[in-house]
Short mmCIF file of C-alpha atoms and ligand atoms in Angstrom, two decimals:
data_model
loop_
_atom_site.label_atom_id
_atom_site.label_comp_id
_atom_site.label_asym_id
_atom_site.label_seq_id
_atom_site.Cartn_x
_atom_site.Cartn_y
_atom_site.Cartn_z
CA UNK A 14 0.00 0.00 0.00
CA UNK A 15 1.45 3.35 -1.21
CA UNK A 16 2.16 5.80 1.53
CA UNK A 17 2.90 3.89 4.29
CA UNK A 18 5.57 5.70 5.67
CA UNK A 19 3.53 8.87 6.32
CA UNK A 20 2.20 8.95 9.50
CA UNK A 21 4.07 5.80 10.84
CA UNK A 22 4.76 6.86 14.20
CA UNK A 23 1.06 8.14 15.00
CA UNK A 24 -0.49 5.00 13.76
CA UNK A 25 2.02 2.80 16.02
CA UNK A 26 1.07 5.14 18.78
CA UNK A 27 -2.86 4.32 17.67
CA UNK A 28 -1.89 0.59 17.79
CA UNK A 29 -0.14 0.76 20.87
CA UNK A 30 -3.20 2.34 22.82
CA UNK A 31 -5.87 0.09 21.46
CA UNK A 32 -3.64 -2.90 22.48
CA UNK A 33 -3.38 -1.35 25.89
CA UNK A 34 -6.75 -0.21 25.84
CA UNK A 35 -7.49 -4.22 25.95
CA UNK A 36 -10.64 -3.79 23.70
CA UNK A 37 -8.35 -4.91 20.48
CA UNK A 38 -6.19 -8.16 21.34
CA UNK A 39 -6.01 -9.82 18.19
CA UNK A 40 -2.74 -9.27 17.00
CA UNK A 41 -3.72 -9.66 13.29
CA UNK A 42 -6.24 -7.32 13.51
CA UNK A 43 -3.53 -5.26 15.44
CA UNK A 44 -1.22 -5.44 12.77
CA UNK A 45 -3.79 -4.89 10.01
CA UNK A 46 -4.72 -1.72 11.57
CA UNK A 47 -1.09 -0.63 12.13
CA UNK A 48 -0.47 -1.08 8.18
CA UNK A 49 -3.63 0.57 6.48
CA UNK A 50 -2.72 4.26 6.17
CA UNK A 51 -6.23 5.96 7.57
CA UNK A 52 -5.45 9.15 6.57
CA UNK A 53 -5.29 8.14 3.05
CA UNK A 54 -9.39 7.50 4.01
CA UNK A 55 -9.64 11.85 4.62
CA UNK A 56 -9.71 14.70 3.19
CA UNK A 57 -6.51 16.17 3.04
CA UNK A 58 -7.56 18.95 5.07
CA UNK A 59 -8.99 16.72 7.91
CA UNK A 60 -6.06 14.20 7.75
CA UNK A 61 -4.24 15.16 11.45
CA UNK A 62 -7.46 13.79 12.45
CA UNK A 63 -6.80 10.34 11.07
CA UNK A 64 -4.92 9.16 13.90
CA UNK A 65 -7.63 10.15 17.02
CA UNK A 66 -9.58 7.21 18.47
CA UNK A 67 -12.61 8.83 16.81
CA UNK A 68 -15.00 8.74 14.05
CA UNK A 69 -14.86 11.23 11.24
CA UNK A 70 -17.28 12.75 9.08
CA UNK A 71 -16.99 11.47 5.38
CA UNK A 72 -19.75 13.42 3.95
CA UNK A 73 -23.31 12.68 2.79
CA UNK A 74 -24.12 12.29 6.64
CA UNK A 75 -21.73 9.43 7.37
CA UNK A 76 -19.26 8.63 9.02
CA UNK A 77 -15.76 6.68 9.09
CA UNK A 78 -15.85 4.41 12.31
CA UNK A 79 -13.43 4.90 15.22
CA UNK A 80 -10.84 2.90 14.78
CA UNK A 81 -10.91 0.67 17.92
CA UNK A 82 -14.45 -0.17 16.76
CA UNK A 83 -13.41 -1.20 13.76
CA UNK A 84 -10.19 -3.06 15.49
CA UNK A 85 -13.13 -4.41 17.91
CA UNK A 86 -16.00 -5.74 15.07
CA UNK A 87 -13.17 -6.79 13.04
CA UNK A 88 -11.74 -9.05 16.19
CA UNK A 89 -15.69 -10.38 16.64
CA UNK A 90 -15.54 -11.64 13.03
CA UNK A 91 -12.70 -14.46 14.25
CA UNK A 92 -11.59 -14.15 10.65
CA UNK A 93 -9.18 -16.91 8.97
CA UNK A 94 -6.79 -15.55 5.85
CA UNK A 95 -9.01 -17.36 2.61
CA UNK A 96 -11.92 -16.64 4.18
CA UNK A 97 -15.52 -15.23 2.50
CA UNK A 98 -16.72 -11.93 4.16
CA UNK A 99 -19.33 -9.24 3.45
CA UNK A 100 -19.61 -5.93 4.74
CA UNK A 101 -22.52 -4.07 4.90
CA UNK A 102 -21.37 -0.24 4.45
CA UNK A 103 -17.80 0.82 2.34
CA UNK A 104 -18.44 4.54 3.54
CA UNK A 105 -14.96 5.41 3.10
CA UNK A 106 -13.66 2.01 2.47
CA UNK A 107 -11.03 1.97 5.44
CA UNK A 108 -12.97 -1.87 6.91
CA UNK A 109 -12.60 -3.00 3.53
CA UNK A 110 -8.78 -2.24 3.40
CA UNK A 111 -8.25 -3.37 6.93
CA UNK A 112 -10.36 -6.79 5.68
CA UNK A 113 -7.66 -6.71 2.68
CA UNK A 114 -5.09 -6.52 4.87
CA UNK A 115 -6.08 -9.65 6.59
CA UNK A 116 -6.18 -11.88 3.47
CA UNK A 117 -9.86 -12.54 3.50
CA UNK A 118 -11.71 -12.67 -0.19
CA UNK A 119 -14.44 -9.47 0.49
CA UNK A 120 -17.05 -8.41 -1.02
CA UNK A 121 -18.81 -4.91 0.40
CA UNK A 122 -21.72 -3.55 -0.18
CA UNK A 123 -22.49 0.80 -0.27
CA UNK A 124 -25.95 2.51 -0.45
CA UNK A 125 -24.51 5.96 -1.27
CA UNK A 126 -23.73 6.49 -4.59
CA UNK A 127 -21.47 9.40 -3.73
CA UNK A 128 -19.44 7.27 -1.31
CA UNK A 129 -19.24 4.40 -3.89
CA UNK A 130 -17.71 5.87 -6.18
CA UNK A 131 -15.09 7.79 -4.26
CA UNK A 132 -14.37 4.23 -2.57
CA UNK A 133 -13.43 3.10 -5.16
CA UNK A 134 -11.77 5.27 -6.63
CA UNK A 135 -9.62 5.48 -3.27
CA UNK A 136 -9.40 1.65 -2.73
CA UNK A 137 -8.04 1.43 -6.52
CA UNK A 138 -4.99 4.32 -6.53
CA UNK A 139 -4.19 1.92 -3.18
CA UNK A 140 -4.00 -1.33 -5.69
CA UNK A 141 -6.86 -3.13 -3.61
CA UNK A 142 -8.90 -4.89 -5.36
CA UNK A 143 -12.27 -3.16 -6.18
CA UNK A 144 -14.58 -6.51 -8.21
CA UNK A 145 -15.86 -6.83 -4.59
CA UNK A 146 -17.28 -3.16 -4.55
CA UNK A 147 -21.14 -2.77 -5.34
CA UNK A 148 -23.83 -0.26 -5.37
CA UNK A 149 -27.24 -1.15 -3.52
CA UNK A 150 -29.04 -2.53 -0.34
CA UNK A 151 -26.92 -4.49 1.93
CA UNK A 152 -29.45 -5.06 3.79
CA UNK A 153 -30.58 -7.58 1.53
CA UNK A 154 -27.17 -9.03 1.84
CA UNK A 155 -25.13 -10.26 -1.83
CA UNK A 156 -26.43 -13.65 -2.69
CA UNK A 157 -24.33 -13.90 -5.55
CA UNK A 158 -21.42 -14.36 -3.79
CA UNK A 159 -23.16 -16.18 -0.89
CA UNK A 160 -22.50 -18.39 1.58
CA UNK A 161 -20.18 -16.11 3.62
CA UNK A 162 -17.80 -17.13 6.47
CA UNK A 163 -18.48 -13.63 8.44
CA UNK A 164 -21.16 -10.78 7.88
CA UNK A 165 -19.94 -7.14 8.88
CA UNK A 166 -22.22 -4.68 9.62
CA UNK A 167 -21.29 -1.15 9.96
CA UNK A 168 -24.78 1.00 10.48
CA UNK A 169 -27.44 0.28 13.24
CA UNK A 170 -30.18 -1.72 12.28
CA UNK A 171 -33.99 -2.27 13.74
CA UNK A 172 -32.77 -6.01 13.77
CA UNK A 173 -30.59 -8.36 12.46
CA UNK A 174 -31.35 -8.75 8.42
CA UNK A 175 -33.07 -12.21 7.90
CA UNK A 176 -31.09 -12.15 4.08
CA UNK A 177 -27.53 -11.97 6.00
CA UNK A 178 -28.58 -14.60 8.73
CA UNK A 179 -29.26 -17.07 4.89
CA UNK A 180 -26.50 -15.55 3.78
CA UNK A 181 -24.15 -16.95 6.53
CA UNK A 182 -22.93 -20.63 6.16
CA UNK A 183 -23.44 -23.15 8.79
CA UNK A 184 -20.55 -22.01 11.62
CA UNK A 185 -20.05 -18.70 9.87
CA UNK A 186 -20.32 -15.01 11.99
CA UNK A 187 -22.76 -12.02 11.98
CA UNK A 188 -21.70 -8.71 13.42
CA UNK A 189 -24.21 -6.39 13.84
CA UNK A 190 -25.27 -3.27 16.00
CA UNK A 191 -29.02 -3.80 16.75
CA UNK A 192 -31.13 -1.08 18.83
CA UNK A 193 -33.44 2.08 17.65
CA UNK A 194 -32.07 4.86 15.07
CA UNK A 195 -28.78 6.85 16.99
CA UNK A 196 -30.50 9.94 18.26
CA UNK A 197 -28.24 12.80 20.45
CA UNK A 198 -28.81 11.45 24.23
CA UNK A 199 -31.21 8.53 22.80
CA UNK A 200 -31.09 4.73 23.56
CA UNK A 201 -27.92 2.85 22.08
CA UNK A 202 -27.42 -0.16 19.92
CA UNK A 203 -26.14 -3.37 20.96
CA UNK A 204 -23.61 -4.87 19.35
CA UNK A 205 -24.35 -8.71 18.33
CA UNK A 206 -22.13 -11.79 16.94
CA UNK A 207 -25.05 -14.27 15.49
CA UNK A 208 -23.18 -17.43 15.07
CA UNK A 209 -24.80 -19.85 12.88
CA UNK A 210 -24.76 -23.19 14.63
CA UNK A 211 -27.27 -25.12 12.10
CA UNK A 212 -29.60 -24.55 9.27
CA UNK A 213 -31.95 -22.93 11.76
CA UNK A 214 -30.01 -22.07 14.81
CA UNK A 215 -27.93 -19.07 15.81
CA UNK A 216 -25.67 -18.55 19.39
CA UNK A 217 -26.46 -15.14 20.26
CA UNK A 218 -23.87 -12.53 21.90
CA UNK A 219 -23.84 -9.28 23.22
CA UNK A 220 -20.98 -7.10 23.13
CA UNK A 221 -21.86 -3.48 24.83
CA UNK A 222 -23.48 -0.37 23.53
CA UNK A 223 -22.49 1.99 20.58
CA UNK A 224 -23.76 4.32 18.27
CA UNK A 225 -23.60 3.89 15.02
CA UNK A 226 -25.66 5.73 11.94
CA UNK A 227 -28.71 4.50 10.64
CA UNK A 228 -28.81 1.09 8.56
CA UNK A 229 -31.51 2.19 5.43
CA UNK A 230 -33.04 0.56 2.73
CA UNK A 231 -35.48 -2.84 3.20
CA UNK A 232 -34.41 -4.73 6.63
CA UNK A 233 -32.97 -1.38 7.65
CA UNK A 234 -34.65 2.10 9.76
CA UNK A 235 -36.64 3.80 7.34
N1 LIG B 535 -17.20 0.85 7.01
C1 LIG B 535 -17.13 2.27 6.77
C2 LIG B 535 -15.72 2.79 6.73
O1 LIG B 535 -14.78 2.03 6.97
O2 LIG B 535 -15.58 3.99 6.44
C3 LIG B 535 -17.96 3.08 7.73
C4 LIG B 535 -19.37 2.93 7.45
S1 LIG B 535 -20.47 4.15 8.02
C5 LIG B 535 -20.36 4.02 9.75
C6 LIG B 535 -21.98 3.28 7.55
C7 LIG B 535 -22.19 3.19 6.06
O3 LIG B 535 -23.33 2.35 5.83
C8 LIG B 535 -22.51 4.52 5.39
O4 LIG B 535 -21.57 4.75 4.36
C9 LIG B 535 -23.92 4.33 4.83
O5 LIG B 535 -24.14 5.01 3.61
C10 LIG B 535 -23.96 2.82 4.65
N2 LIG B 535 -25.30 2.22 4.59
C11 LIG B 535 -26.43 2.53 5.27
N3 LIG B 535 -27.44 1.73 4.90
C12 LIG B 535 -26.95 0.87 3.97
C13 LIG B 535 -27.50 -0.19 3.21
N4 LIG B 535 -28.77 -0.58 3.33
N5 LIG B 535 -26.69 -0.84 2.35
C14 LIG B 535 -25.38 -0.49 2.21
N6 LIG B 535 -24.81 0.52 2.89
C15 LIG B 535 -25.57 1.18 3.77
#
């Protein structure tokens, strides 16, 4: 990945607090996150934000996750190099790099057209592969490249998609904030791994609250 050099020493210092935070102890995911160059994922101007434990506005009303959540969904997913994953939500395409990174085969899914396009126009000057970019509902999930090992959401949704939990094969992962749409001071989402034990059962797990922005389209907050 071009530019790596820039920055180094901030995102080391990034690294080195979310492994002492304790939240991120996966030390793939670790070192995934200490070799994808976030600010490449800003504007220019907003770049000596890149490095903050915070997420960033991207524009059309979204938002590029905080990095220790990303470190922290990313972890959930218990991802294997080879492995299938979706993600619900490119927004700036930093998950999908930091997926990349971790030699999974991904395919990710963005509702914005605005966002899509400069994803992947991003992802591509970085030489990541961009076939397993598309345009449309996630919600609905991306049966053409179905079963998946691991299901990434990244927006909040009402509950978890019935077309992901098909989607998923037998053993494989859902991450997924569940709860009401993020208002300022309203109730948070939880975030849930829905592991797919059999054709019809799923091991449910709750991980804590967050707040992430709105899931739309047809299993999402309208
Ligand atoms: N993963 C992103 C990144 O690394 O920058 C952050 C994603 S942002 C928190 C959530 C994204 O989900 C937004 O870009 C939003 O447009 C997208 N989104 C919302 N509903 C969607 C849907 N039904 N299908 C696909 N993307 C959706």
């Amino acid at each position: 990945m071009p530019d790596t050099y820039r920055h180094r020493g901030q995102r080391r210092a990034l690294v080195a607090e979310l492994r002492r935070s304790g939240l991120v102890r996966d030390e793939p995911v670790l070192a995934a996150l200490g070799a994808v160059p976030r600010h490449l994922f800003f504007e220019p101007a907003f770049e000596a934000h890149a490095y903050q434990d915070k997420a960033f506005p991207i524009g059309e009303g979204q938002t590029i996750s905080q990095p220790s959540t990303v470190g922290f969904q990313t972890q959930l997913l218990g991802l294997r190099p080879g492995e299938r994953v979706l993600e619900i939500g490119t927004g700036s395409g930093y998950q999908y790099a930091v997926l990349c990174q971790l030699g999974v085969r991904v395919q990710s899914i963005e509702f914005n057209p605005v966002l899509f396009e400069r994803a992947q126009r991003r992802l591509s000057a970085l030489g990541l592969p961009t076939a397993g970019l598309h345009l449309g509902d996630g919600s609905l999930g991306w049966p053409a490249a179905a079963p998946y090992d691991a299901i990434l959401v990244t927006a909040g949704a009402p509950a978890p998609p019935p077309a992901l939990l098909r989607q998923l094969r037998v053993g494989g992962r859902l991450v997924v904030p569940v709860g009401p749409e993020a208002t300022p001071g309203g109730a948070p989402q939880q975030l849930l791994r829905l592991t797919r034990e059999s054709e019809k059962g799923f091991a449910r797990e709750a991980f804590g609250e967050y707040r992430f922005v709105p899931l739309r389209g047809e299993a999402g907050h309208v």
